[in-house]
PDB file of C-alpha atoms in Angstrom:
ATOM      1  CA  MET P   1      -8.981 -14.734  17.732  1.00  0.00           C
ATOM      2  CA  GLU P   2      -7.156 -14.915  21.064  1.00  0.00           C
ATOM      3  CA  ALA P   3      -8.791 -12.603  23.610  1.00  0.00           C
ATOM      4  CA  THR P   4      -5.554 -10.928  24.737  1.00  0.00           C
ATOM      5  CA  MET P   5      -4.432  -9.815  21.283  1.00  0.00           C
ATOM      6  CA  MET P   6      -5.123  -6.461  19.640  1.00  0.00           C
ATOM      7  CA  SER P   7      -4.790  -5.457  16.006  1.00  0.00           C
ATOM      8  CA  LEU P   8      -1.617  -3.514  15.203  1.00  0.00           C
ATOM      9  CA  PHE P   9      -3.802  -1.109  13.248  1.00  0.00           C
ATOM     10  CA  ALA P  10      -5.419  -0.057  16.558  1.00  0.00           C
ATOM     11  CA  ASP P  11      -2.080   1.447  17.689  1.00  0.00           C
ATOM     12  CA  SER P  12      -1.401   3.927  14.888  1.00  0.00           C
ATOM     13  CA  SER P  13       2.024   4.988  16.170  1.00  0.00           C
ATOM     14  CA  ARG P  14       3.343   1.435  16.493  1.00  0.00           C
ATOM     15  CA  TYR P  15       1.778   0.557  13.146  1.00  0.00           C
ATOM     16  CA  VAL P  16       3.652   3.384  11.395  1.00  0.00           C
ATOM     17  CA  ASP P  17       6.927   2.347  13.060  1.00  0.00           C
ATOM     18  CA  ALA P  18       6.388  -1.286  12.033  1.00  0.00           C
ATOM     19  CA  PHE P  19       5.422  -0.285   8.498  1.00  0.00           C
ATOM     20  CA  HIS P  20       8.496   1.909   8.017  1.00  0.00           C
ATOM     21  CA  LEU P  21      10.733  -0.901   9.291  1.00  0.00           C
ATOM     22  CA  PHE P  22       9.059  -3.393   6.974  1.00  0.00           C
ATOM     23  CA  VAL P  23       9.637  -1.082   4.006  1.00  0.00           C
ATOM     24  CA  LYS P  24      13.267  -0.583   5.051  1.00  0.00           C
ATOM     25  CA  SER P  25      13.775  -4.352   5.292  1.00  0.00           C
ATOM     26  CA  SER P  26      12.151  -5.020   1.910  1.00  0.00           C
ATOM     27  CA  ASN P  27      13.207  -4.410  -1.683  1.00  0.00           C
ATOM     28  CA  GLU P  28       9.606  -3.659  -2.660  1.00  0.00           C
ATOM     29  CA  HIS P  29      10.073   0.126  -2.822  1.00  0.00           C
ATOM     30  CA  GLN P  30      13.174  -0.411  -4.951  1.00  0.00           C
ATOM     31  CA  LEU P  31      11.133  -2.534  -7.369  1.00  0.00           C
ATOM     32  CA  MET P  32       8.332   0.022  -7.281  1.00  0.00           C
ATOM     33  CA  GLN P  33      10.894   2.693  -8.148  1.00  0.00           C
ATOM     34  CA  GLU P  34      11.957   0.596 -11.143  1.00  0.00           C
ATOM     35  CA  PHE P  35       8.306   0.405 -12.202  1.00  0.00           C
ATOM     36  CA  VAL P  36       7.999   4.183 -11.874  1.00  0.00           C
ATOM     37  CA  ASP P  37      11.174   4.660 -13.926  1.00  0.00           C
ATOM     38  CA  THR P  38      10.419   2.164 -16.698  1.00  0.00           C
ATOM     39  CA  LYS P  39       6.638   1.811 -17.002  1.00  0.00           C
ATOM     40  CA  LEU P  40       5.107   4.965 -15.585  1.00  0.00           C
ATOM     41  CA  PRO P  41       6.352   7.452 -18.214  1.00  0.00           C
ATOM     42  CA  GLU P  42       4.411   5.661 -20.965  1.00  0.00           C
ATOM     43  CA  LEU P  43       1.281   5.556 -18.784  1.00  0.00           C
ATOM     44  CA  ILE P  44       1.534   9.247 -17.941  1.00  0.00           C
ATOM     45  CA  SER P  45       2.160  10.168 -21.573  1.00  0.00           C
ATOM     46  CA  SER P  46      -1.119   8.520 -22.545  1.00  0.00           C
ATOM     47  CA  ILE P  47      -3.140  10.792 -20.241  1.00  0.00           C
ATOM     48  CA  GLU P  48      -5.413  13.011 -22.344  1.00  0.00           C
ATOM     49  CA  LEU P  49      -4.392  16.397 -20.961  1.00  0.00           C
ATOM     50  CA  LYS P  50      -6.713  19.098 -22.316  1.00  0.00           C
ATOM     51  CA  LYS P  51      -6.281  21.572 -19.473  1.00  0.00           C
ATOM     52  CA  PRO P  52      -3.407  23.509 -17.866  1.00  0.00           C
ATOM     53  CA  VAL P  53      -3.295  21.285 -14.770  1.00  0.00           C
ATOM     54  CA  ILE P  54      -2.801  17.610 -13.925  1.00  0.00           C
ATOM     55  CA  ASP P  55      -5.189  16.459 -11.201  1.00  0.00           C
ATOM     56  CA  VAL P  56      -3.681  13.730  -9.016  1.00  0.00           C
ATOM     57  CA  LEU P  57      -5.286  11.815  -6.147  1.00  0.00           C
ATOM     58  CA  GLY P  58      -3.215   9.711  -3.747  1.00  0.00           C
ATOM     59  CA  VAL P  59      -5.292   7.335  -1.607  1.00  0.00           C
ATOM     60  CA  GLY P  60      -3.428   6.011   1.426  1.00  0.00           C
ATOM     61  CA  SER P  61      -0.257   7.849   0.430  1.00  0.00           C
ATOM     62  CA  GLY P  62       1.612   7.205   3.675  1.00  0.00           C
ATOM     63  CA  ALA P  63       4.818   9.216   3.948  1.00  0.00           C
ATOM     64  CA  GLY P  64       4.771  10.158   0.269  1.00  0.00           C
ATOM     65  CA  GLU P  65       7.962   8.521  -0.985  1.00  0.00           C
ATOM     66  CA  ILE P  66       6.293   6.853  -3.984  1.00  0.00           C
ATOM     67  CA  ASP P  67       4.036   9.888  -4.532  1.00  0.00           C
ATOM     68  CA  LEU P  68       6.937  12.248  -5.074  1.00  0.00           C
ATOM     69  CA  GLN P  69       8.688   9.801  -7.395  1.00  0.00           C
ATOM     70  CA  MET P  70       5.585   9.667  -9.575  1.00  0.00           C
ATOM     71  CA  ILE P  71       5.172  13.454  -9.495  1.00  0.00           C
ATOM     72  CA  SER P  72       8.773  13.817 -10.647  1.00  0.00           C
ATOM     73  CA  LYS P  73       7.968  11.685 -13.712  1.00  0.00           C
ATOM     74  CA  MET P  74       4.907  13.815 -14.456  1.00  0.00           C
ATOM     75  CA  GLN P  75       7.017  16.960 -14.277  1.00  0.00           C
ATOM     76  CA  ALA P  76       9.532  15.474 -16.713  1.00  0.00           C
ATOM     77  CA  ILE P  77       6.830  14.617 -19.242  1.00  0.00           C
ATOM     78  CA  TYR P  78       4.758  17.782 -18.780  1.00  0.00           C
ATOM     79  CA  PRO P  79       7.361  20.430 -17.812  1.00  0.00           C
ATOM     80  CA  GLY P  80       5.909  23.562 -16.260  1.00  0.00           C
ATOM     81  CA  VAL P  81       2.355  22.178 -16.065  1.00  0.00           C
ATOM     82  CA  ARG P  82       0.696  22.716 -12.692  1.00  0.00           C
ATOM     83  CA  ILE P  83       0.038  19.560 -10.681  1.00  0.00           C
ATOM     84  CA  ASP P  84      -2.742  19.573  -8.076  1.00  0.00           C
ATOM     85  CA  ASN P  85      -1.982  16.710  -5.708  1.00  0.00           C
ATOM     86  CA  ILE P  86      -4.768  15.631  -3.329  1.00  0.00           C
ATOM     87  CA  ILE P  87      -3.703  13.306  -0.515  1.00  0.00           C
ATOM     88  CA  VAL P  88      -6.076  11.061   1.421  1.00  0.00           C
ATOM     89  CA  GLU P  89      -4.266   9.602   4.446  1.00  0.00           C
ATOM     90  CA  PRO P  90      -5.763   8.829   7.879  1.00  0.00           C
ATOM     91  CA  SER P  91      -2.501   8.817   9.863  1.00  0.00           C
ATOM     92  CA  PRO P  92      -1.354  12.227  11.171  1.00  0.00           C
ATOM     93  CA  LYS P  93       2.100  10.750  11.747  1.00  0.00           C
ATOM     94  CA  GLN P  94       2.366   9.712   8.096  1.00  0.00           C
ATOM     95  CA  ILE P  95       1.115  13.101   6.919  1.00  0.00           C
ATOM     96  CA  SER P  96       3.768  14.782   9.075  1.00  0.00           C
ATOM     97  CA  CYS P  97       6.456  12.568   7.494  1.00  0.00           C
ATOM     98  CA  TYR P  98       5.086  13.424   4.034  1.00  0.00           C
ATOM     99  CA  LYS P  99       5.283  17.161   4.734  1.00  0.00           C
ATOM    100  CA  GLU P 100       8.848  16.775   6.005  1.00  0.00           C
ATOM    101  CA  ARG P 101       9.735  14.952   2.791  1.00  0.00           C
ATOM    102  CA  ILE P 102       8.252  17.781   0.714  1.00  0.00           C
ATOM    103  CA  ALA P 103      10.297  20.348   2.631  1.00  0.00           C
ATOM    104  CA  LYS P 104      13.483  18.470   1.697  1.00  0.00           C
ATOM    105  CA  THR P 105      12.551  18.022  -1.976  1.00  0.00           C
ATOM    106  CA  LYS P 106      13.510  20.592  -4.593  1.00  0.00           C
ATOM    107  CA  GLY P 107      11.599  21.433  -7.757  1.00  0.00           C
ATOM    108  CA  LEU P 108       8.041  21.292  -6.442  1.00  0.00           C
ATOM    109  CA  ASP P 109       7.151  24.922  -7.203  1.00  0.00           C
ATOM    110  CA  ASN P 110       4.475  23.911  -9.716  1.00  0.00           C
ATOM    111  CA  VAL P 111       2.891  21.334  -7.358  1.00  0.00           C
ATOM    112  CA  THR P 112       0.131  22.090  -4.860  1.00  0.00           C
ATOM    113  CA  PHE P 113      -0.649  19.706  -2.007  1.00  0.00           C
ATOM    114  CA  SER P 114      -4.034  19.363  -0.318  1.00  0.00           C
ATOM    115  CA  TRP P 115      -4.445  17.103   2.699  1.00  0.00           C
ATOM    116  CA  HIS P 116      -7.441  15.029   3.775  1.00  0.00           C
ATOM    117  CA  GLU P 117      -6.715  13.348   7.103  1.00  0.00           C
ATOM    118  CA  LYS P 118      -9.287  10.586   6.721  1.00  0.00           C
ATOM    119  CA  THR P 119      -9.838   7.079   5.442  1.00  0.00           C
ATOM    120  CA  SER P 120     -10.736   6.361   1.830  1.00  0.00           C
ATOM    121  CA  PHE P 121     -14.287   5.506   2.920  1.00  0.00           C
ATOM    122  CA  GLU P 122     -14.635   8.821   4.787  1.00  0.00           C
ATOM    123  CA  PHE P 123     -13.341  10.650   1.705  1.00  0.00           C
ATOM    124  CA  GLU P 124     -15.762   8.735  -0.538  1.00  0.00           C
ATOM    125  CA  SER P 125     -18.695   9.512   1.777  1.00  0.00           C
ATOM    126  CA  GLU P 126     -17.760  13.197   1.863  1.00  0.00           C
ATOM    127  CA  VAL P 127     -17.597  13.397  -1.932  1.00  0.00           C
ATOM    128  CA  LYS P 128     -20.938  11.644  -2.360  1.00  0.00           C
ATOM    129  CA  GLU P 129     -22.586  13.874   0.227  1.00  0.00           C
ATOM    130  CA  SER P 130     -21.309  17.015  -1.504  1.00  0.00           C
ATOM    131  CA  LYS P 131     -22.522  15.658  -4.870  1.00  0.00           C
ATOM    132  CA  GLN P 132     -19.420  17.166  -6.472  1.00  0.00           C
ATOM    133  CA  LEU P 133     -17.492  14.355  -8.105  1.00  0.00           C
ATOM    134  CA  LYS P 134     -14.138  15.723  -9.196  1.00  0.00           C
ATOM    135  CA  LYS P 135     -12.343  13.888 -11.988  1.00  0.00           C
ATOM    136  CA  TYR P 136      -8.653  13.023 -11.736  1.00  0.00           C
ATOM    137  CA  ASP P 137      -6.090  12.305 -14.433  1.00  0.00           C
ATOM    138  CA  PHE P 138      -4.088  10.021 -12.181  1.00  0.00           C
ATOM    139  CA  ILE P 139      -5.134   8.127  -9.037  1.00  0.00           C
ATOM    140  CA  HIS P 140      -2.896   5.789  -7.087  1.00  0.00           C
ATOM    141  CA  MET P 141      -3.636   3.362  -4.263  1.00  0.00           C
ATOM    142  CA  ILE P 142      -0.315   1.942  -3.095  1.00  0.00           C
ATOM    143  CA  GLN P 143      -0.627  -1.007  -0.698  1.00  0.00           C
ATOM    144  CA  MET P 144      -3.829   0.298   0.902  1.00  0.00           C
ATOM    145  CA  LEU P 145      -6.732  -1.927  -0.167  1.00  0.00           C
ATOM    146  CA  TYR P 146      -6.165  -4.129   2.899  1.00  0.00           C
ATOM    147  CA  TYR P 147      -7.615  -1.352   5.048  1.00  0.00           C
ATOM    148  CA  VAL P 148     -11.029  -0.949   3.445  1.00  0.00           C
ATOM    149  CA  LYS P 149     -14.190  -2.869   4.332  1.00  0.00           C
ATOM    150  CA  ASP P 150     -15.538  -3.237   0.795  1.00  0.00           C
ATOM    151  CA  VAL P 151     -12.895  -3.601  -1.897  1.00  0.00           C
ATOM    152  CA  GLU P 152     -15.362  -3.817  -4.781  1.00  0.00           C
ATOM    153  CA  ALA P 153     -17.230  -0.662  -3.759  1.00  0.00           C
ATOM    154  CA  THR P 154     -13.919   1.162  -3.284  1.00  0.00           C
ATOM    155  CA  LEU P 155     -12.676   0.169  -6.740  1.00  0.00           C
ATOM    156  CA  LYS P 156     -15.953   1.200  -8.360  1.00  0.00           C
ATOM    157  CA  PHE P 157     -15.960   4.602  -6.675  1.00  0.00           C
ATOM    158  CA  PHE P 158     -12.372   5.568  -7.459  1.00  0.00           C
ATOM    159  CA  SER P 159     -12.656   4.240 -11.016  1.00  0.00           C
ATOM    160  CA  SER P 160     -15.612   6.594 -11.431  1.00  0.00           C
ATOM    161  CA  CYS P 161     -13.322   9.458 -10.374  1.00  0.00           C
ATOM    162  CA  LEU P 162     -11.067   9.032 -13.420  1.00  0.00           C
ATOM    163  CA  ALA P 163     -11.048  11.667 -16.137  1.00  0.00           C
ATOM    164  CA  PRO P 164     -11.079  10.501 -19.786  1.00  0.00           C
ATOM    165  CA  LYS P 165      -7.832   8.585 -20.497  1.00  0.00           C
ATOM    166  CA  GLY P 166      -7.074   8.726 -16.763  1.00  0.00           C
ATOM    167  CA  LYS P 167      -5.173   5.979 -14.950  1.00  0.00           C
ATOM    168  CA  LEU P 168      -5.748   4.245 -11.602  1.00  0.00           C
ATOM    169  CA  VAL P 169      -2.592   2.573 -10.277  1.00  0.00           C
ATOM    170  CA  ILE P 170      -3.052  -0.066  -7.593  1.00  0.00           C
ATOM    171  CA  SER P 171      -0.323  -2.027  -5.842  1.00  0.00           C
ATOM    172  CA  LEU P 172      -0.878  -4.862  -3.403  1.00  0.00           C
ATOM    173  CA  VAL P 173       0.329  -8.292  -2.420  1.00  0.00           C
ATOM    174  CA  SER P 174       0.247 -11.088  -4.977  1.00  0.00           C
ATOM    175  CA  GLU P 175      -1.700 -14.297  -4.376  1.00  0.00           C
ATOM    176  CA  LYS P 176       1.661 -16.040  -5.011  1.00  0.00           C
ATOM    177  CA  SER P 177       3.348 -14.468  -1.974  1.00  0.00           C
ATOM    178  CA  GLY P 178       3.626 -15.789   1.560  1.00  0.00           C
ATOM    179  CA  TRP P 179       0.939 -13.436   2.891  1.00  0.00           C
ATOM    180  CA  PRO P 180      -2.190 -15.311   1.718  1.00  0.00           C
ATOM    181  CA  ILE P 181      -0.845 -18.582   3.128  1.00  0.00           C
ATOM    182  CA  LEU P 182      -0.203 -16.875   6.466  1.00  0.00           C
ATOM    183  CA  TRP P 183      -3.688 -15.321   6.529  1.00  0.00           C
ATOM    184  CA  GLN P 184      -5.411 -18.544   5.549  1.00  0.00           C
ATOM    185  CA  LYS P 185      -3.539 -20.621   8.093  1.00  0.00           C
ATOM    186  CA  TYR P 186      -3.697 -18.287  11.098  1.00  0.00           C
ATOM    187  CA  GLY P 187      -6.350 -15.684  10.283  1.00  0.00           C
ATOM    188  CA  SER P 188      -8.901 -17.178  12.667  1.00  0.00           C
ATOM    189  CA  ARG P 189      -6.479 -16.709  15.568  1.00  0.00           C
ATOM    190  CA  LEU P 190      -5.252 -13.235  14.627  1.00  0.00           C
ATOM    191  CA  PRO P 191      -7.029  -9.911  15.265  1.00  0.00           C
ATOM    192  CA  LEU P 192      -7.744  -9.019  11.635  1.00  0.00           C
ATOM    193  CA  ASN P 193     -10.965  -7.147  12.545  1.00  0.00           C
ATOM    194  CA  ASP P 194     -13.471  -6.717   9.716  1.00  0.00           C
ATOM    195  CA  LEU P 195     -11.080  -5.165   7.205  1.00  0.00           C
ATOM    196  CA  CYS P 196     -10.013  -6.853   3.971  1.00  0.00           C
ATOM    197  CA  PHE P 197      -6.508  -7.871   4.965  1.00  0.00           C
ATOM    198  CA  GLN P 198      -6.716 -11.025   2.861  1.00  0.00           C
ATOM    199  CA  VAL P 199      -7.254  -9.247  -0.462  1.00  0.00           C
ATOM    200  CA  THR P 200      -4.672 -10.067  -3.148  1.00  0.00           C
ATOM    201  CA  SER P 201      -3.954  -8.897  -6.673  1.00  0.00           C
ATOM    202  CA  GLY P 202      -5.761 -11.955  -8.004  1.00  0.00           C
ATOM    203  CA  GLY P 203      -8.887 -11.038  -6.047  1.00  0.00           C
ATOM    204  CA  VAL P 204      -8.739  -7.455  -7.304  1.00  0.00           C
ATOM    205  CA  GLN P 205      -8.402  -8.650 -10.904  1.00  0.00           C
ATOM    206  CA  ASP P 206     -11.472 -10.857 -10.415  1.00  0.00           C
ATOM    207  CA  ILE P 207     -13.418  -7.786  -9.272  1.00  0.00           C
ATOM    208  CA  LEU P 208     -12.139  -5.685 -12.167  1.00  0.00           C
ATOM    209  CA  ASN P 209     -13.128  -8.437 -14.596  1.00  0.00           C
ATOM    210  CA  SER P 210     -16.647  -8.488 -13.141  1.00  0.00           C
ATOM    211  CA  MET P 211     -16.758  -4.701 -13.604  1.00  0.00           C
ATOM    212  CA  GLY P 212     -15.698  -5.022 -17.213  1.00  0.00           C
ATOM    213  CA  ALA P 213     -12.701  -2.814 -16.498  1.00  0.00           C
ATOM    214  CA  LYS P 214      -9.719  -2.590 -18.805  1.00  0.00           C
ATOM    215  CA  TYR P 215      -6.408  -3.044 -16.977  1.00  0.00           C
ATOM    216  CA  GLU P 216      -2.847  -4.331 -17.139  1.00  0.00           C
ATOM    217  CA  SER P 217      -0.937  -6.149 -14.403  1.00  0.00           C
ATOM    218  CA  TYR P 218       2.786  -6.119 -13.603  1.00  0.00           C
ATOM    219  CA  ASN P 219       4.597  -8.435 -11.160  1.00  0.00           C
ATOM    220  CA  LEU P 220       7.108  -7.313  -8.517  1.00  0.00           C
ATOM    221  CA  HIS P 221       9.205 -10.210  -7.189  1.00  0.00           C
ATOM    222  CA  SER P 222       9.891  -8.612  -3.829  1.00  0.00           C
ATOM    223  CA  HIS P 223      11.094 -10.051  -0.542  1.00  0.00           C
ATOM    224  CA  THR P 224      11.650  -8.869   3.020  1.00  0.00           C
ATOM    225  CA  ASN P 225      14.556  -9.697   5.310  1.00  0.00           C
ATOM    226  CA  ILE P 226      12.891 -11.062   8.474  1.00  0.00           C
ATOM    227  CA  THR P 227      16.047 -12.553  10.045  1.00  0.00           C
ATOM    228  CA  GLU P 228      15.666 -10.342  13.128  1.00  0.00           C
ATOM    229  CA  CYS P 229      12.299 -11.972  13.906  1.00  0.00           C
ATOM    230  CA  PHE P 230      14.231 -15.013  15.100  1.00  0.00           C
ATOM    231  CA  VAL P 231      16.562 -13.121  17.440  1.00  0.00           C
ATOM    232  CA  GLU P 232      15.055 -13.285  20.914  1.00  0.00           C
ATOM    233  CA  GLY P 233      14.390  -9.849  22.410  1.00  0.00           C
ATOM    234  CA  ASP P 234      15.291  -7.987  19.204  1.00  0.00           C
ATOM    235  CA  HIS P 235      13.109  -4.849  18.995  1.00  0.00           C
ATOM    236  CA  ASN P 236      13.143  -4.668  15.217  1.00  0.00           C
ATOM    237  CA  GLY P 237      12.344  -8.350  14.978  1.00  0.00           C
ATOM    238  CA  GLU P 238       9.332  -7.887  17.234  1.00  0.00           C
ATOM    239  CA  LEU P 239       8.080  -4.952  15.143  1.00  0.00           C
ATOM    240  CA  LEU P 240       8.434  -6.979  11.943  1.00  0.00           C
ATOM    241  CA  LEU P 241       6.535  -9.851  13.548  1.00  0.00           C
ATOM    242  CA  ASP P 242       3.803  -7.391  14.545  1.00  0.00           C
ATOM    243  CA  PHE P 243       3.502  -6.241  10.948  1.00  0.00           C
ATOM    244  CA  LEU P 244       3.493  -9.760   9.514  1.00  0.00           C
ATOM    245  CA  THR P 245       0.689 -10.853  11.850  1.00  0.00           C
ATOM    246  CA  ASP P 246      -1.070  -7.469  12.179  1.00  0.00           C
ATOM    247  CA  THR P 247      -0.907  -7.971  15.921  1.00  0.00           C
ATOM    248  CA  CYS P 248       0.256  -5.402  18.450  1.00  0.00           C
ATOM    249  CA  GLU P 249       3.167  -6.908  20.411  1.00  0.00           C
ATOM    250  CA  PHE P 250       2.550 -10.358  18.988  1.00  0.00           C
ATOM    251  CA  ASN P 251       5.644 -11.820  20.631  1.00  0.00           C
ATOM    252  CA  LYS P 252       4.396 -10.708  24.043  1.00  0.00           C
ATOM    253  CA  ASN P 253       0.664 -11.301  23.737  1.00  0.00           C
ATOM    254  CA  ALA P 254       0.254 -14.337  21.490  1.00  0.00           C
ATOM    255  CA  PRO P 255      -0.174 -17.748  23.147  1.00  0.00           C
ATOM    256  CA  SER P 256       3.124 -19.619  23.121  1.00  0.00           C
ATOM    257  CA  ASP P 257       1.832 -22.359  20.807  1.00  0.00           C
ATOM    258  CA  LEU P 258       0.678 -19.808  18.217  1.00  0.00           C
ATOM    259  CA  ARG P 259       3.914 -17.837  18.450  1.00  0.00           C
ATOM    260  CA  ASP P 260       6.028 -20.986  18.042  1.00  0.00           C
ATOM    261  CA  GLN P 261       3.959 -22.199  15.073  1.00  0.00           C
ATOM    262  CA  VAL P 262       4.121 -18.844  13.277  1.00  0.00           C
ATOM    263  CA  LEU P 263       7.878 -18.522  13.770  1.00  0.00           C
ATOM    264  CA  HIS P 264       8.421 -22.108  12.629  1.00  0.00           C
ATOM    265  CA  ASP P 265       6.375 -21.543   9.489  1.00  0.00           C
ATOM    266  CA  LEU P 266       7.927 -18.186   8.641  1.00  0.00           C
ATOM    267  CA  LYS P 267      11.304 -19.913   8.566  1.00  0.00           C
ATOM    268  CA  SER P 268      10.076 -22.693   6.269  1.00  0.00           C
ATOM    269  CA  LEU P 269      10.351 -22.839   2.478  1.00  0.00           C
ATOM    270  CA  GLU P 270       6.590 -22.403   2.230  1.00  0.00           C
ATOM    271  CA  PHE P 271       7.020 -18.761   3.251  1.00  0.00           C
ATOM    272  CA  SER P 272      10.661 -17.789   2.925  1.00  0.00           C
ATOM    273  CA  ALA P 273      14.005 -18.500   1.341  1.00  0.00           C
ATOM    274  CA  SER P 274      17.449 -18.538   2.963  1.00  0.00           C
ATOM    275  CA  LYS P 275      20.252 -16.623   1.314  1.00  0.00           C
ATOM    276  CA  ASP P 276      23.644 -15.527   2.668  1.00  0.00           C
ATOM    277  CA  GLY P 277      22.532 -16.274   6.217  1.00  0.00           C
ATOM    278  CA  LYS P 278      19.355 -14.200   5.844  1.00  0.00           C
ATOM    279  CA  ILE P 279      15.744 -15.329   5.953  1.00  0.00           C
ATOM    280  CA  LEU P 280      13.828 -13.626   3.144  1.00  0.00           C
ATOM    281  CA  PHE P 281      10.036 -13.642   3.370  1.00  0.00           C
ATOM    282  CA  ARG P 282       8.310 -13.889  -0.015  1.00  0.00           C
ATOM    283  CA  ASN P 283       6.097 -10.818  -0.272  1.00  0.00           C
ATOM    284  CA  LYS P 284       5.609 -10.769  -4.018  1.00  0.00           C
ATOM    285  CA  ALA P 285       3.441  -7.885  -5.145  1.00  0.00           C
ATOM    286  CA  SER P 286       1.616  -6.706  -8.245  1.00  0.00           C
ATOM    287  CA  VAL P 287       0.909  -3.338  -9.807  1.00  0.00           C
ATOM    288  CA  ILE P 288      -2.425  -3.070 -11.597  1.00  0.00           C
ATOM    289  CA  VAL P 289      -3.094  -0.155 -13.933  1.00  0.00           C
ATOM    290  CA  VAL P 290      -6.792   0.481 -14.593  1.00  0.00           C
ATOM    291  CA  GLU P 291      -7.954   2.543 -17.561  1.00  0.00           C
ATOM    292  CA  SER P 292     -10.694   5.156 -17.344  1.00  0.00           C
ATOM    293  CA  PRO P 293     -14.123   3.512 -17.949  1.00  0.00           C
TER     294      PRO P 293
END
């Protein structure tokens, strides 16, 4: 790693800004919404609900957009049933955005929200220390496994938190997207720290297979418009480049040879496609639904 570069994750405010811009520039949330609309109702209906409440755990919920979409589906299938929604999210800025979203959303009278401003590992450690393992009917981990140090241990713990017939929904980048190629090619020169940024859906499925877990996988053929990355001095382009490389102010701090190589590659067919004058980065993703053990 180049000595002058710092991980984007180390600047939480800039990270959140870059993340929100990346989401805005991508059709991934739209495809995730389609998954929620078409696949989730059947999954929720199969939950074995033998109590007057649905226990939900969101791990790395961010600003809550996907959370509330899923809760809406639960309300439609189980009208009037109380939903206890536990949120584990380390970013105070994201939690604030989540609470603002709740305030603007109608029909949440039967939903309670409890906040844990901490990482998934801190939450796991707290639960283990208390020796009170609560069981959840529905757990979701949307695009968050990159930020844990031990993916296998994380999957084992949260799988153990599932109630009978419960579901664990995981979304993350596919091994067929441009991300793994980028990580493999430039990871040694980027400040990826000791987190699992290179984990893909294929790697997660390998772990689940070794655990003997029962799961299903769904593909999301998503892309992100990164055209602004190639406009010199464009603020949004610089934020997108930060997110793609997980480097704070990559355009400013990266050595010129690295910056030129990354920009050249991002424009190539290996990573992106050109359509209607736009450069669309391939960030294919997968949704993995794990059954209760």
